[in-house]
Structure formats: C-alpha cells, structure tokens
mmCIF file of C-alpha atoms and ligand atoms in Angstrom:
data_model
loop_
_atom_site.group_PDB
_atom_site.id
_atom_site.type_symbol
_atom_site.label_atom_id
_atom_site.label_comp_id
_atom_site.label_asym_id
_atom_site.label_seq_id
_atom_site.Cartn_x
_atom_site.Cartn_y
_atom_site.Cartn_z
ATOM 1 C CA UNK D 1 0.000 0.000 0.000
ATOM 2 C CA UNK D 2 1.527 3.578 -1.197
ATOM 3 C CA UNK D 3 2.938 5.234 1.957
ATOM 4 C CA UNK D 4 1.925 2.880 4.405
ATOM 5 C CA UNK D 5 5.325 1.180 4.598
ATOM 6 C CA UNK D 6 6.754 0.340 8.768
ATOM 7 C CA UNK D 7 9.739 2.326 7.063
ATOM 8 C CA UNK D 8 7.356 5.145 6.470
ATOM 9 C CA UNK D 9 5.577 4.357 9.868
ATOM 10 C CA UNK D 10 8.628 4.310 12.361
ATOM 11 C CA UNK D 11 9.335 7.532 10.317
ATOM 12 C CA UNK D 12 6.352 8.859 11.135
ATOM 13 C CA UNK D 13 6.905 7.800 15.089
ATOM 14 C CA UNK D 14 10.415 10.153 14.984
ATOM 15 C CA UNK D 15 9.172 12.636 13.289
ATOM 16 C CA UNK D 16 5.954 13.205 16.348
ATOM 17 C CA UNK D 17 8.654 12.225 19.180
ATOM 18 C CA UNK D 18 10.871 14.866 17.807
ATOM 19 C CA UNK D 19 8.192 17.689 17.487
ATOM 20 C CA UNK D 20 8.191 20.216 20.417
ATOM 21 C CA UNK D 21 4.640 21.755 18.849
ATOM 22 C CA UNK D 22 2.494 20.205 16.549
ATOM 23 C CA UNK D 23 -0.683 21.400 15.078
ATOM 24 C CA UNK D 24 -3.288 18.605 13.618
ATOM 25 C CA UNK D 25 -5.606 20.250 10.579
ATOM 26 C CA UNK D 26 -7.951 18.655 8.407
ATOM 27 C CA UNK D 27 -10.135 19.497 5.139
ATOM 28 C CA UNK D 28 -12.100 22.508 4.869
ATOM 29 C CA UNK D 29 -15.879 22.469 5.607
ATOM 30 C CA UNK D 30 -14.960 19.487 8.302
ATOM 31 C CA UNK D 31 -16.799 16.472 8.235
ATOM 32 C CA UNK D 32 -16.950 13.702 11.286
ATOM 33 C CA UNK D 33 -13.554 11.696 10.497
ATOM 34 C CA UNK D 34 -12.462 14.914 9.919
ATOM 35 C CA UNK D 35 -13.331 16.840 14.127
ATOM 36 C CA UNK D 36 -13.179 13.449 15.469
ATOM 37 C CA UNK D 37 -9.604 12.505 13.568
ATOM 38 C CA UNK D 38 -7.764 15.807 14.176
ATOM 39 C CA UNK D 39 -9.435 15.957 17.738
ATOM 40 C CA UNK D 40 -8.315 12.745 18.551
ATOM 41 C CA UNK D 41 -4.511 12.962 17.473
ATOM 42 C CA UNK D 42 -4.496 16.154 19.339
ATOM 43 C CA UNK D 43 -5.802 15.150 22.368
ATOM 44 C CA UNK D 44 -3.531 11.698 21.896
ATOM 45 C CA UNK D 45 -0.208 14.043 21.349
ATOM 46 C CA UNK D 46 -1.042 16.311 24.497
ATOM 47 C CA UNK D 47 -1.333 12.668 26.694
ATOM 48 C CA UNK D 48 2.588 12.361 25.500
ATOM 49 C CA UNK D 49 3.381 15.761 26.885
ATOM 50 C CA UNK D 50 3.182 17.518 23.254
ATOM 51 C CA UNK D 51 1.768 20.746 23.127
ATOM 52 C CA UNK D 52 -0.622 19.999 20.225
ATOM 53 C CA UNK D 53 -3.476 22.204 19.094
ATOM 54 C CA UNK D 54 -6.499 21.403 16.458
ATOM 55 C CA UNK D 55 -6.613 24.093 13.929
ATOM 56 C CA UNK D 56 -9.550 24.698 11.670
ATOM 57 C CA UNK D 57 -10.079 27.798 9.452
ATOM 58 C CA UNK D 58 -13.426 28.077 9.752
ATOM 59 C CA UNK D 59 -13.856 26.253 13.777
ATOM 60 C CA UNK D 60 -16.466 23.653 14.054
ATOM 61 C CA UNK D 61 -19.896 22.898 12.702
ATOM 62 C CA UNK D 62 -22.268 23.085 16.084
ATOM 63 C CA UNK D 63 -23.121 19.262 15.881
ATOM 64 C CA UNK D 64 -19.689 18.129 16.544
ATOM 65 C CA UNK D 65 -18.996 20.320 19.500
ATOM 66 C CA UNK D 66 -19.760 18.016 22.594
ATOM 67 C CA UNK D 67 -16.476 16.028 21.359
ATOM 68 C CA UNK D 68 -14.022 16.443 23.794
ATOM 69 C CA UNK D 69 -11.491 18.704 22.656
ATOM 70 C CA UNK D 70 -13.510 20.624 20.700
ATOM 71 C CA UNK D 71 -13.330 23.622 23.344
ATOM 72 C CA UNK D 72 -9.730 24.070 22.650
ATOM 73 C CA UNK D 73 -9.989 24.209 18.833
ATOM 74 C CA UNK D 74 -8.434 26.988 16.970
ATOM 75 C CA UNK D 75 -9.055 29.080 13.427
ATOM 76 C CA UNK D 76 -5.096 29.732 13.416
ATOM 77 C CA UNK D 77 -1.649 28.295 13.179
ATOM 78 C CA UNK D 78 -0.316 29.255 16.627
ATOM 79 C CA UNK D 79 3.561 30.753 16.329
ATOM 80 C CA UNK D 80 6.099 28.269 17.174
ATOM 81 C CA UNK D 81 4.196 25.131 15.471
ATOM 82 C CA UNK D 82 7.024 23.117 14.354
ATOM 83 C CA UNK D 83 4.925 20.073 12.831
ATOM 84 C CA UNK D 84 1.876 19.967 10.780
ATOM 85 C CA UNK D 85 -0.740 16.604 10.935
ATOM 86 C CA UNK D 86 -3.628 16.275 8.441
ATOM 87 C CA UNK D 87 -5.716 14.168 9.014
ATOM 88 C CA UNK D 88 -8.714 13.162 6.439
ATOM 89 C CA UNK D 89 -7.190 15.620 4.000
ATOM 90 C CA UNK D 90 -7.065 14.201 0.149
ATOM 91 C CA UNK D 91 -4.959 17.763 -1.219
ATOM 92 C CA UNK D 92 -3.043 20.946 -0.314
ATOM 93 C CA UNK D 93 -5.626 23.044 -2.040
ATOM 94 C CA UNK D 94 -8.306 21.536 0.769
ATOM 95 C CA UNK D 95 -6.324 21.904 3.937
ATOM 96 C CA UNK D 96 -7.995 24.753 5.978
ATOM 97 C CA UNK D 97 -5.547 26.290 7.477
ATOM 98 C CA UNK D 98 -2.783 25.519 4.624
ATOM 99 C CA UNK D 99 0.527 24.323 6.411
ATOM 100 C CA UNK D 100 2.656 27.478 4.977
ATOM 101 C CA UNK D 101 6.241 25.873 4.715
ATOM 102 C CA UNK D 102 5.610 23.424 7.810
ATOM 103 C CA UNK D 103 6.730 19.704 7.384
ATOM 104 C CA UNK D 104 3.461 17.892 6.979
ATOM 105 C CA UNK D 105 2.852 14.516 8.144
ATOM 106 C CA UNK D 106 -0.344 13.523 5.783
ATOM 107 C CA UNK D 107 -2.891 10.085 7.034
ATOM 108 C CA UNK D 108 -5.872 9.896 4.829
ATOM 109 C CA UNK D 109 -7.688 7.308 3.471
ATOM 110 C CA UNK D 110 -8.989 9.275 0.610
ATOM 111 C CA UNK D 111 -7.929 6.870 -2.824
ATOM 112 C CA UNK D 112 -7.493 10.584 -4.601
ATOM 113 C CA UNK D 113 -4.540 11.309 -1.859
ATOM 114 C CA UNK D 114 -2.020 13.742 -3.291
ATOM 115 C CA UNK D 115 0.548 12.341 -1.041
ATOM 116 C CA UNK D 116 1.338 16.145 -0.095
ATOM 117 C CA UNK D 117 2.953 15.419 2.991
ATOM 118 C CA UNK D 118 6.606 14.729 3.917
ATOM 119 C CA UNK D 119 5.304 11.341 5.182
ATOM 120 C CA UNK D 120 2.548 9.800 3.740
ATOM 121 C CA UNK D 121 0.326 7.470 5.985
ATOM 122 C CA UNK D 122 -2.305 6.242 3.454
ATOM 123 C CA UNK D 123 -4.603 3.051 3.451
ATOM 124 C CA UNK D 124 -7.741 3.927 1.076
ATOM 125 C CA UNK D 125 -9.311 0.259 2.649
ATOM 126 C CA UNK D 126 -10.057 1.831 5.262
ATOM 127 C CA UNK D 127 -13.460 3.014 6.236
ATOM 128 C CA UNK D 128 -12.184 6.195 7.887
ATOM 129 C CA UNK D 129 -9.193 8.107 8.557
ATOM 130 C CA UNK D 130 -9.790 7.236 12.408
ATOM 131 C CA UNK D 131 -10.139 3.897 11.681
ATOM 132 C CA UNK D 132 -6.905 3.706 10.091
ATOM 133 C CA UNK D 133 -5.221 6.429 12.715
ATOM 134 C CA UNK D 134 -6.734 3.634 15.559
ATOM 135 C CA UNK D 135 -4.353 0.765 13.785
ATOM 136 C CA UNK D 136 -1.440 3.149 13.549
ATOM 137 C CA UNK D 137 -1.874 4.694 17.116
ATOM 138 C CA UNK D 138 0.176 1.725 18.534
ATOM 139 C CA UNK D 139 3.380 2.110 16.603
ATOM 140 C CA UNK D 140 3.187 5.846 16.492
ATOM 141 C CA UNK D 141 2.753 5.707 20.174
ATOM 142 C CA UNK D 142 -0.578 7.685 20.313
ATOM 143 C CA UNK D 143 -2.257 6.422 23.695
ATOM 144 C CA UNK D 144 -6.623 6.135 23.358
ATOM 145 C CA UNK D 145 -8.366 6.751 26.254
ATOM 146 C CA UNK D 146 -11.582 7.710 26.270
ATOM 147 C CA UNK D 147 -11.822 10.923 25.262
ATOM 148 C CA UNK D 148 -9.508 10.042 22.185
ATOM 149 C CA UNK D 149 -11.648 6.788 21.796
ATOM 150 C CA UNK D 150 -14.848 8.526 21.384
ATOM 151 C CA UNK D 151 -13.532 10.747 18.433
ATOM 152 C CA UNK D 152 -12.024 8.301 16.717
ATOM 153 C CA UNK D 153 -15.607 6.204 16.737
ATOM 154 C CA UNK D 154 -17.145 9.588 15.974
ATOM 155 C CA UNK D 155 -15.312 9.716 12.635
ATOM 156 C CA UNK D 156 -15.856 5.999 11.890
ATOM 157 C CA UNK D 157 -19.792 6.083 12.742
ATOM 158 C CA UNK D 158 -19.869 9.315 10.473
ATOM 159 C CA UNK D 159 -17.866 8.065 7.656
ATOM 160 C CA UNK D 160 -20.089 4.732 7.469
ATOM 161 C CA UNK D 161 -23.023 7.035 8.119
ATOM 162 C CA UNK D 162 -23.975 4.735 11.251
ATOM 163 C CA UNK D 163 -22.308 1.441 9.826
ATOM 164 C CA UNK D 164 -24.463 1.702 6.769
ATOM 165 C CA UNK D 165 -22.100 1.636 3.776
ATOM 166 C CA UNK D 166 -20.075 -0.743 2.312
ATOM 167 C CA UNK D 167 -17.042 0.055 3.850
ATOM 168 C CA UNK D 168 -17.810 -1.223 7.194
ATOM 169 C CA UNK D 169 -15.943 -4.256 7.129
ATOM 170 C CA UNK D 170 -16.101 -6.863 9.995
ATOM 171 C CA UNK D 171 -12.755 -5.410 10.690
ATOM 172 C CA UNK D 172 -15.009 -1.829 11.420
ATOM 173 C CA UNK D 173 -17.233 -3.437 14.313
ATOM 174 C CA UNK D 174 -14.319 -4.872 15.996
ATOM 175 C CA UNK D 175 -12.487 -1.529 16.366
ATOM 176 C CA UNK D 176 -16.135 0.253 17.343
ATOM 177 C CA UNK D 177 -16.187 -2.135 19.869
ATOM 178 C CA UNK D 178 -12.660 -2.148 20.913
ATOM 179 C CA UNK D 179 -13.363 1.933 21.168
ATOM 180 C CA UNK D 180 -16.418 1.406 23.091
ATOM 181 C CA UNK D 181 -14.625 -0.988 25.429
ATOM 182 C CA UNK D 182 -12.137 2.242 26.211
ATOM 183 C CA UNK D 183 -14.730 4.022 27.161
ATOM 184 C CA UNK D 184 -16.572 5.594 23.827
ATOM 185 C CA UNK D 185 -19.482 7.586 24.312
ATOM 186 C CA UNK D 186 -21.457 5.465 20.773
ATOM 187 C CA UNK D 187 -24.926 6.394 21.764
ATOM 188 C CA UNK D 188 -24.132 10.063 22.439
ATOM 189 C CA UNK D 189 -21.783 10.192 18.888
ATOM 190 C CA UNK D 190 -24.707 8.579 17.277
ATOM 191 C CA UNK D 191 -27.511 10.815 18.400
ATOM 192 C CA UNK D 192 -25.556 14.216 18.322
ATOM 193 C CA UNK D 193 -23.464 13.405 14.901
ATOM 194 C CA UNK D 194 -26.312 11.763 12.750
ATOM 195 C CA UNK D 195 -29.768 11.424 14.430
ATOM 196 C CA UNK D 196 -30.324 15.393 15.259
ATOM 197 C CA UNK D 197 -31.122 17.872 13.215
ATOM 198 C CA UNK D 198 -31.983 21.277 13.875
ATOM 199 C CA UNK D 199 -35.225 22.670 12.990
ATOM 200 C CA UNK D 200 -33.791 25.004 10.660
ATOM 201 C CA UNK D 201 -32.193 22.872 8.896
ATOM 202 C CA UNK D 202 -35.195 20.746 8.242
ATOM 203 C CA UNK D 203 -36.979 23.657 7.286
ATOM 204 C CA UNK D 204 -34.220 24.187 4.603
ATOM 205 C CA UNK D 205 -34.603 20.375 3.585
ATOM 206 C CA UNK D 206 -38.036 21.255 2.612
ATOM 207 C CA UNK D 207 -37.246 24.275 0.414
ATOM 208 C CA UNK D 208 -34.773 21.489 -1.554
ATOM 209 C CA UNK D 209 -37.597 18.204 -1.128
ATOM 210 C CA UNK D 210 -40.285 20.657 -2.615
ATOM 211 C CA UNK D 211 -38.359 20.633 -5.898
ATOM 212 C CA UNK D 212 -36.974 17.115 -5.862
ATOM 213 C CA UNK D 213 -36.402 15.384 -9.608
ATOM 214 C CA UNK D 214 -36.401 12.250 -10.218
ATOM 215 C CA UNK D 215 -35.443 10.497 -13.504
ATOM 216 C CA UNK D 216 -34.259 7.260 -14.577
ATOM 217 C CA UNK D 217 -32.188 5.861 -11.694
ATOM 218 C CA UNK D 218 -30.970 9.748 -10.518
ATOM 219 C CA UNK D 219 -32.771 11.875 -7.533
ATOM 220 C CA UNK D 220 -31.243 15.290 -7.315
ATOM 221 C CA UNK D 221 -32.328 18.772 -5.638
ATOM 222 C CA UNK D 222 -31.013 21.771 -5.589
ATOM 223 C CA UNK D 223 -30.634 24.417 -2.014
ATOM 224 C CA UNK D 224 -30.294 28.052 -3.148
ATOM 225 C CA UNK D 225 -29.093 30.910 -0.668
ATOM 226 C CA UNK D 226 -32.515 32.139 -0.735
ATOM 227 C CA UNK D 227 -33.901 28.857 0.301
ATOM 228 C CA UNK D 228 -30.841 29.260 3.497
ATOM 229 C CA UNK D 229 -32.283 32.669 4.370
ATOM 230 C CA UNK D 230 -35.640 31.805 4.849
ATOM 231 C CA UNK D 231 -34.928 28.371 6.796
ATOM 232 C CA UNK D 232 -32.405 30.722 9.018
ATOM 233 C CA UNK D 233 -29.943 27.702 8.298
ATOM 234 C CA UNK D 234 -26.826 28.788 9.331
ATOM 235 C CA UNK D 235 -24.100 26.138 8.066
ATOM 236 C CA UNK D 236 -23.149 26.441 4.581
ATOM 237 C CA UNK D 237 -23.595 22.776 3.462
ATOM 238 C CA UNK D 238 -26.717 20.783 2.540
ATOM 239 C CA UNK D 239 -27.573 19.521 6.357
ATOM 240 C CA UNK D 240 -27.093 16.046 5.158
ATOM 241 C CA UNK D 241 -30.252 16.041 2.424
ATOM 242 C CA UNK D 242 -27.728 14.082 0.569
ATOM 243 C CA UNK D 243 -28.158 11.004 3.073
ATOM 244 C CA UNK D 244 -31.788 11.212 3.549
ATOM 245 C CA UNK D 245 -31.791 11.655 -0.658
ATOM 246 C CA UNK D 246 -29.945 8.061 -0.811
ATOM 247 C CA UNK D 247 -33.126 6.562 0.967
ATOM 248 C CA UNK D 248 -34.783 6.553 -2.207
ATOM 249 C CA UNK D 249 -35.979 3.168 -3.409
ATOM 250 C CA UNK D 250 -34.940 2.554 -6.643
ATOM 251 C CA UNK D 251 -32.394 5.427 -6.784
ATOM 252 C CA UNK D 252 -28.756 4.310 -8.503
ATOM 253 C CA UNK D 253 -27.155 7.881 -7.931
ATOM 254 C CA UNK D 254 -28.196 11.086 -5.763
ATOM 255 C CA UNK D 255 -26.663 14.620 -5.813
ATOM 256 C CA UNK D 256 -27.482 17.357 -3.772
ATOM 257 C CA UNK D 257 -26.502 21.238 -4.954
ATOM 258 C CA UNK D 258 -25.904 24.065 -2.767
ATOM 259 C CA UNK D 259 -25.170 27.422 -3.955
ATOM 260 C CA UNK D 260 -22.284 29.191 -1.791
ATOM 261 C CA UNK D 261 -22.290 33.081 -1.280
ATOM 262 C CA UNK D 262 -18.827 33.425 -3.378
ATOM 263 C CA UNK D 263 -20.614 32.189 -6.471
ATOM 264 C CA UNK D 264 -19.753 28.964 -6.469
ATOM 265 C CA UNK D 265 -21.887 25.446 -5.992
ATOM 266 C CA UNK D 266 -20.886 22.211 -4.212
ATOM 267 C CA UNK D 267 -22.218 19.402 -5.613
ATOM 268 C CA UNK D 268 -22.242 16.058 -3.894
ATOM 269 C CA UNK D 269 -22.679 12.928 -5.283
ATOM 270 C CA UNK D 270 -23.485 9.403 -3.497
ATOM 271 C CA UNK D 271 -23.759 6.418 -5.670
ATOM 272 C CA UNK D 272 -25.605 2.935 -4.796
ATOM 273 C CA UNK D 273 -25.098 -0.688 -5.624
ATOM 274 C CA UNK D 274 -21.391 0.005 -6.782
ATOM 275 C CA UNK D 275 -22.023 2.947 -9.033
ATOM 276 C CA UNK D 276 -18.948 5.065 -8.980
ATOM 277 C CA UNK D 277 -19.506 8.569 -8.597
ATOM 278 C CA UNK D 278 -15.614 9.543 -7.876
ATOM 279 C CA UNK D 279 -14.766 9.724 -11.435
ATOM 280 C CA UNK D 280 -17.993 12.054 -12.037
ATOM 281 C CA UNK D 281 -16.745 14.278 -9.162
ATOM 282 C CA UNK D 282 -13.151 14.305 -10.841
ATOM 283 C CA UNK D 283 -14.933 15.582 -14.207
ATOM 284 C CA UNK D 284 -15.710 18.994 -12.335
ATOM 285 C CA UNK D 285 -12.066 19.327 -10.637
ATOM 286 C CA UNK D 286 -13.330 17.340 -7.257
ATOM 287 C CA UNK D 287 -12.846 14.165 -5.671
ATOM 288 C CA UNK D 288 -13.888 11.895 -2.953
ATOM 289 C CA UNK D 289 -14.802 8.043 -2.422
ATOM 290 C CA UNK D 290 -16.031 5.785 -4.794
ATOM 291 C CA UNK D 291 -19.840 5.912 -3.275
ATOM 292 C CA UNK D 292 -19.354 9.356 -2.123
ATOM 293 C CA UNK D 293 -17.692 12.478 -3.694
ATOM 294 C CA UNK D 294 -18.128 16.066 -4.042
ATOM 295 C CA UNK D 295 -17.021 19.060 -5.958
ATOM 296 C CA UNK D 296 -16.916 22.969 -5.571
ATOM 297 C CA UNK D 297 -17.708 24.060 -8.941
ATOM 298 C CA UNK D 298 -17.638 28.379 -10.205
ATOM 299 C CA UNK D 299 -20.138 29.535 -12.346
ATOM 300 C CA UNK D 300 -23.788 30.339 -12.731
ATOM 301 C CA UNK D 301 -26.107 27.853 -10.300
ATOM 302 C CA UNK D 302 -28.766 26.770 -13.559
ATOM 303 C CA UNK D 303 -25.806 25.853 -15.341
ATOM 304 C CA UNK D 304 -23.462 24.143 -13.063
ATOM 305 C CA UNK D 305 -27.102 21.771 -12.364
ATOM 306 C CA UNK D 306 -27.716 21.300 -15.815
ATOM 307 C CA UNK D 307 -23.987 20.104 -16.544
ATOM 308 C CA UNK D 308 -23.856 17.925 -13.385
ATOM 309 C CA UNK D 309 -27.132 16.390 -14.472
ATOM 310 C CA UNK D 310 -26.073 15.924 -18.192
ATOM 311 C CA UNK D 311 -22.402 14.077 -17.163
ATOM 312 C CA UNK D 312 -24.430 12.111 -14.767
ATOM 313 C CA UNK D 313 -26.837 11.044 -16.937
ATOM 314 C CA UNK D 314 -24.747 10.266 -19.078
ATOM 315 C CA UNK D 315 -22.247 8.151 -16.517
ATOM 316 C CA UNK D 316 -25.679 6.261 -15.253
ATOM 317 C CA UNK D 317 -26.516 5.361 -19.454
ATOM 318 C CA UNK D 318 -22.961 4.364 -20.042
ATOM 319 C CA UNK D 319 -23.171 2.119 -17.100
ATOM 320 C CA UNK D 320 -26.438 0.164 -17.972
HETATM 321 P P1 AMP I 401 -19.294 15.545 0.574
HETATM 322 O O1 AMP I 401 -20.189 15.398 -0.606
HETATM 323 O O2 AMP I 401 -18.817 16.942 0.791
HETATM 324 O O3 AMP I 401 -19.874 14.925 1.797
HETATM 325 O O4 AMP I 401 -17.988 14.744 0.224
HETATM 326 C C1 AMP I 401 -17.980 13.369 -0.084
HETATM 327 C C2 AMP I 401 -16.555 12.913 -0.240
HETATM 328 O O5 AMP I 401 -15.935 13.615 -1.317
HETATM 329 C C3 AMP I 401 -15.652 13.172 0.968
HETATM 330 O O6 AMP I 401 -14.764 12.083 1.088
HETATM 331 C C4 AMP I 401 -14.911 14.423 0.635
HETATM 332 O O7 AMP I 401 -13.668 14.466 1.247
HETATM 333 C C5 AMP I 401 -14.802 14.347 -0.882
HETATM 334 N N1 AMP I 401 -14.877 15.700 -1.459
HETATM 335 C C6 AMP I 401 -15.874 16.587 -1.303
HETATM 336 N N2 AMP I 401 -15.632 17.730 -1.980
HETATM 337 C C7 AMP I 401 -14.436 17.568 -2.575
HETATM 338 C C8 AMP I 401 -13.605 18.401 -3.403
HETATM 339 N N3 AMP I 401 -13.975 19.645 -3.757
HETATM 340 N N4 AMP I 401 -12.415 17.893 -3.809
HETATM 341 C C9 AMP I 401 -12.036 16.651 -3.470
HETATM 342 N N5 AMP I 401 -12.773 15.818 -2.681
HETATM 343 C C10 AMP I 401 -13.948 16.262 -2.240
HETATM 344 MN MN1 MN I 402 -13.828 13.975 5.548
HETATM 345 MN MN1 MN I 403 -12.950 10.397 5.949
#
C-alpha cells in the first residue's frame, strides 16, 4: 500500500517524538472523520506531553462540538508550530488552514490522496481516517483513552453514516467495539453526529424536497441561498439532504446542490449498488470516495445543475 510502509511508519513515530509543537488540521468544511480525527490525534499528542493544538479555518460545525477537545480548537496556526498533521485531507488546495512551509505529516484514506505530505500514511481500505489512525496509534505511540476513543468512533460512525455503507468491514465493528470498550461515548456520537437535526435545517430540507427530480435511476435537488435565508440555516452545506436523498428506493445515484455566497456550488454525489460517482466528481475538478464524492464548482447555479445532471446522466446510461 503507497505510503503505508513500517519504514514510512517508524518515520512517522520520529518525526511526532521529535516535534516540540504540533498542530493537527484537516479538510475545509470538516466532516466527522475529519473533528473526530484531528481531535483525537491532538488530544492523543497532548497525553505524551506535546503541546498539540487542532486548527480549523473556519472552527467547528455546532453538531460536533460536545467532542471532547472541541473547546480548545483553533481558526489559526499558533507561532512556534514546528509540525503539521492532516488528518482526512485528500490535497493541499483543501487543507484549511494551509501548512505554509511546515513539514506535513499527511494520514488519509482518501484513494485521490495527493501524497502532499513529507510522510505519507495512506490506506484507502479503510473506512475512515480514524479507523486507520486507531491501527497506527500503537506504533506511532498515540495512547486512546476515552476521550480520544470517542472521536475516533465519531469519525468511523460518520464516515459509514452509522455502519451503513459498504465500507464497514467486519474489521469496522471490531475496532467500534474495541473503542467502546475504552470508554466511547457510541450512543451520544450517534444521536448528536447523525440522528439530530436542527429545525432550521429541516426547514431548509423542505425548500430542496419541494423541488426534488427524479429520472431514470438519478434523484437530485437543488438548495439556493434564498432557500438558506428563509430556513435561518446557518451552516453552509446541505444539512445532510444528501443522506436522507440516498433513501430513495430505486435510486442508482443522488446529488445534492448548494449554492455558496462566493458564487460557487458544491455538488455532492453518493452512488448505490457500486455505481462510482468519484470519477464524475473528478470531471468537475473534485474528488472523494467511490460511493461518495463532491465538488466545488464556479459559475452560474442553472448551469453548473444542468452540466452535473447531463455528465451524470450520461455516466448512469454508459453504465447500464
Ligand atoms: P461531501 O459530498 O462533501 O460529503 O464529500 C464526499 C466525499 O468527497 C468526501 O470524502 C470528501 O472528502 C470528498 N470531497 C468533497 N468535496 C471535494 C472536493 N472539492 N475535492 C475533493 N474531494 C472532495
Ligand atoms: Mn472527511
Ligand atoms: Mn474520511
């Protein structure tokens, strides 16, 4: 596996023993295995004596706030970082903060992986990146107790979306249980990271559900900025109408649109029964899983729809 070499681990295991000040980042608009991976690694680092801090650009979406470690999360490098960790992260151009000139150490389980870092933990098997940073944590010599336990299951229960998808390997259920075993809070990370949902944002669901298409194997919906103003939904993503989108019976591929306030749209696609939507994603200059991948995409909202709709289409015809 590319990067994940006990040369490039034990490498790895110097290069955190020798930091005096290490900051953990992630992707931008943070996901679960994104808060619970950096949180985690950061709260793991600080039980060695490091002084580690989380850094995201933009802090953290409310839900994922009762992690612990989430209080001490910051929107800047701090001076005198002389390590970087990523966590989750697939590119350079998606690390919020960007690591300046700061040795990087990069674990991801993102296929798509850039292999950006100056080491390069990768293993696109597994599920999540905390999944993969729980098989590492023994010869990097990152301790789990239980705070670190229950945000590493946070990111695995997000990532398989409640040990739904087909990445949740028998493999998965062991380590959730070996988690839960240390102490994971699973009921509390399952409620608070997938279960709720704010009454805005189901008011901004509806805006999306009331113009739901449908056609030939592909459900899709768009959420304007209008549509955000007059649910008072205050994140910038799609509050997860992707997932409840993928419920559809008979449904092969789903995307959900959002249009962003600097012009742009994110698209995200989630594929079923195998059907790859990476490649799709990689048409419009994004990325992601095989079942699940996104894309920030400039130009005018009708447009960017009718071209995502047209390629997938297209992608679903070529398929059957
Ligand atoms: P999302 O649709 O944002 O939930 O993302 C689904 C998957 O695609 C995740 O693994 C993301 O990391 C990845 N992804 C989303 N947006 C992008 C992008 N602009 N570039 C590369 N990967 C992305
Ligand atoms: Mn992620
Ligand atoms: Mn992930």
């Amino acid at each position: 596996m590319a990067g994940l070499t006990k040369a490039e681990i034990a490498r790895a295991r110097r290069k955190l023993a020798a930091a005096q000040h290490v900051a953990v980042v992630s992707h931008e608009r943070p996901d679960g295995d994104a808060v619970g991976s950096a949180l985690a690694t950061t709260l793991s680092l600080q039980l060695n004596g490091k002084q580690a801090e989380a850094v995201f650009s933009d802090g953290l979406p409310g839900r994922y706030r009762f992690l612990p470690g989430a209080a001490g999360v910051r929107r800047d490098l701090p001076a005198g970082v002389d390590l970087v960790v990523s966590v989750d992260c697939s590119s350079l151009d998606r690390l919020g903060p960007p690591a300046g000139e700061l040795p990087v150490i990069n674990i991801d389980h993102h296929a798509t992986n850039t292999l950006f870092g100056e080491i390069n933990l990768i293993d696109p098997r597994a599920s999540a990146t905390a999944e993969l940073l729980f098989d590492l944590a023994p010869q990097l010599r990152l301790p789990i107790d239980a705070d670190v336990a229950t945000n590493l299951l946070a990111g695995i229960v997000t990532d398989t979306i409640g040990f739904r998808t087909a990445s949740t390997t028998p493999r998965v259920l062991q380590v959730a249980a070996d988690l839960m075993a240390r102490g994971a809070a699973l009921t509390e990370v399952y409620d608070r990271t997938l279960n709720q949902h704010s009454l805005a944002a189901l008011r901004y669901w509806s805006h999306g559900l009331a113009r739901l298409e449908a056609q030939a194997g592909l459900v899709w919906c768009a959420l304007t900025l209008d549509d955000r103003r007059e649910a008072d939904y205050r994140g910038n993503d799609d509050a997860d109408l992707v997932n409840l989108l993928s419920t559809v019976d008979g449904a092969r591929v789903v995307l959900v649109l959002v249009e962003q306030s600097d012009g742009r749209t994110k698209v995200s696609w989630r594929g079923r029964d195998g059907f790859n939507v990476a490649r799709l994603a990689e048409q419009f200059g994004g990325g992601g899983h095989d079942l699940a991948a996104g894309a920030m995409i400039s130009g005018d909202r009708v447009q960017v729809e009718q071209a995502v709709v047209a390629a997938t289409r297209a992608a679903l015809e070529a398929a059957s």
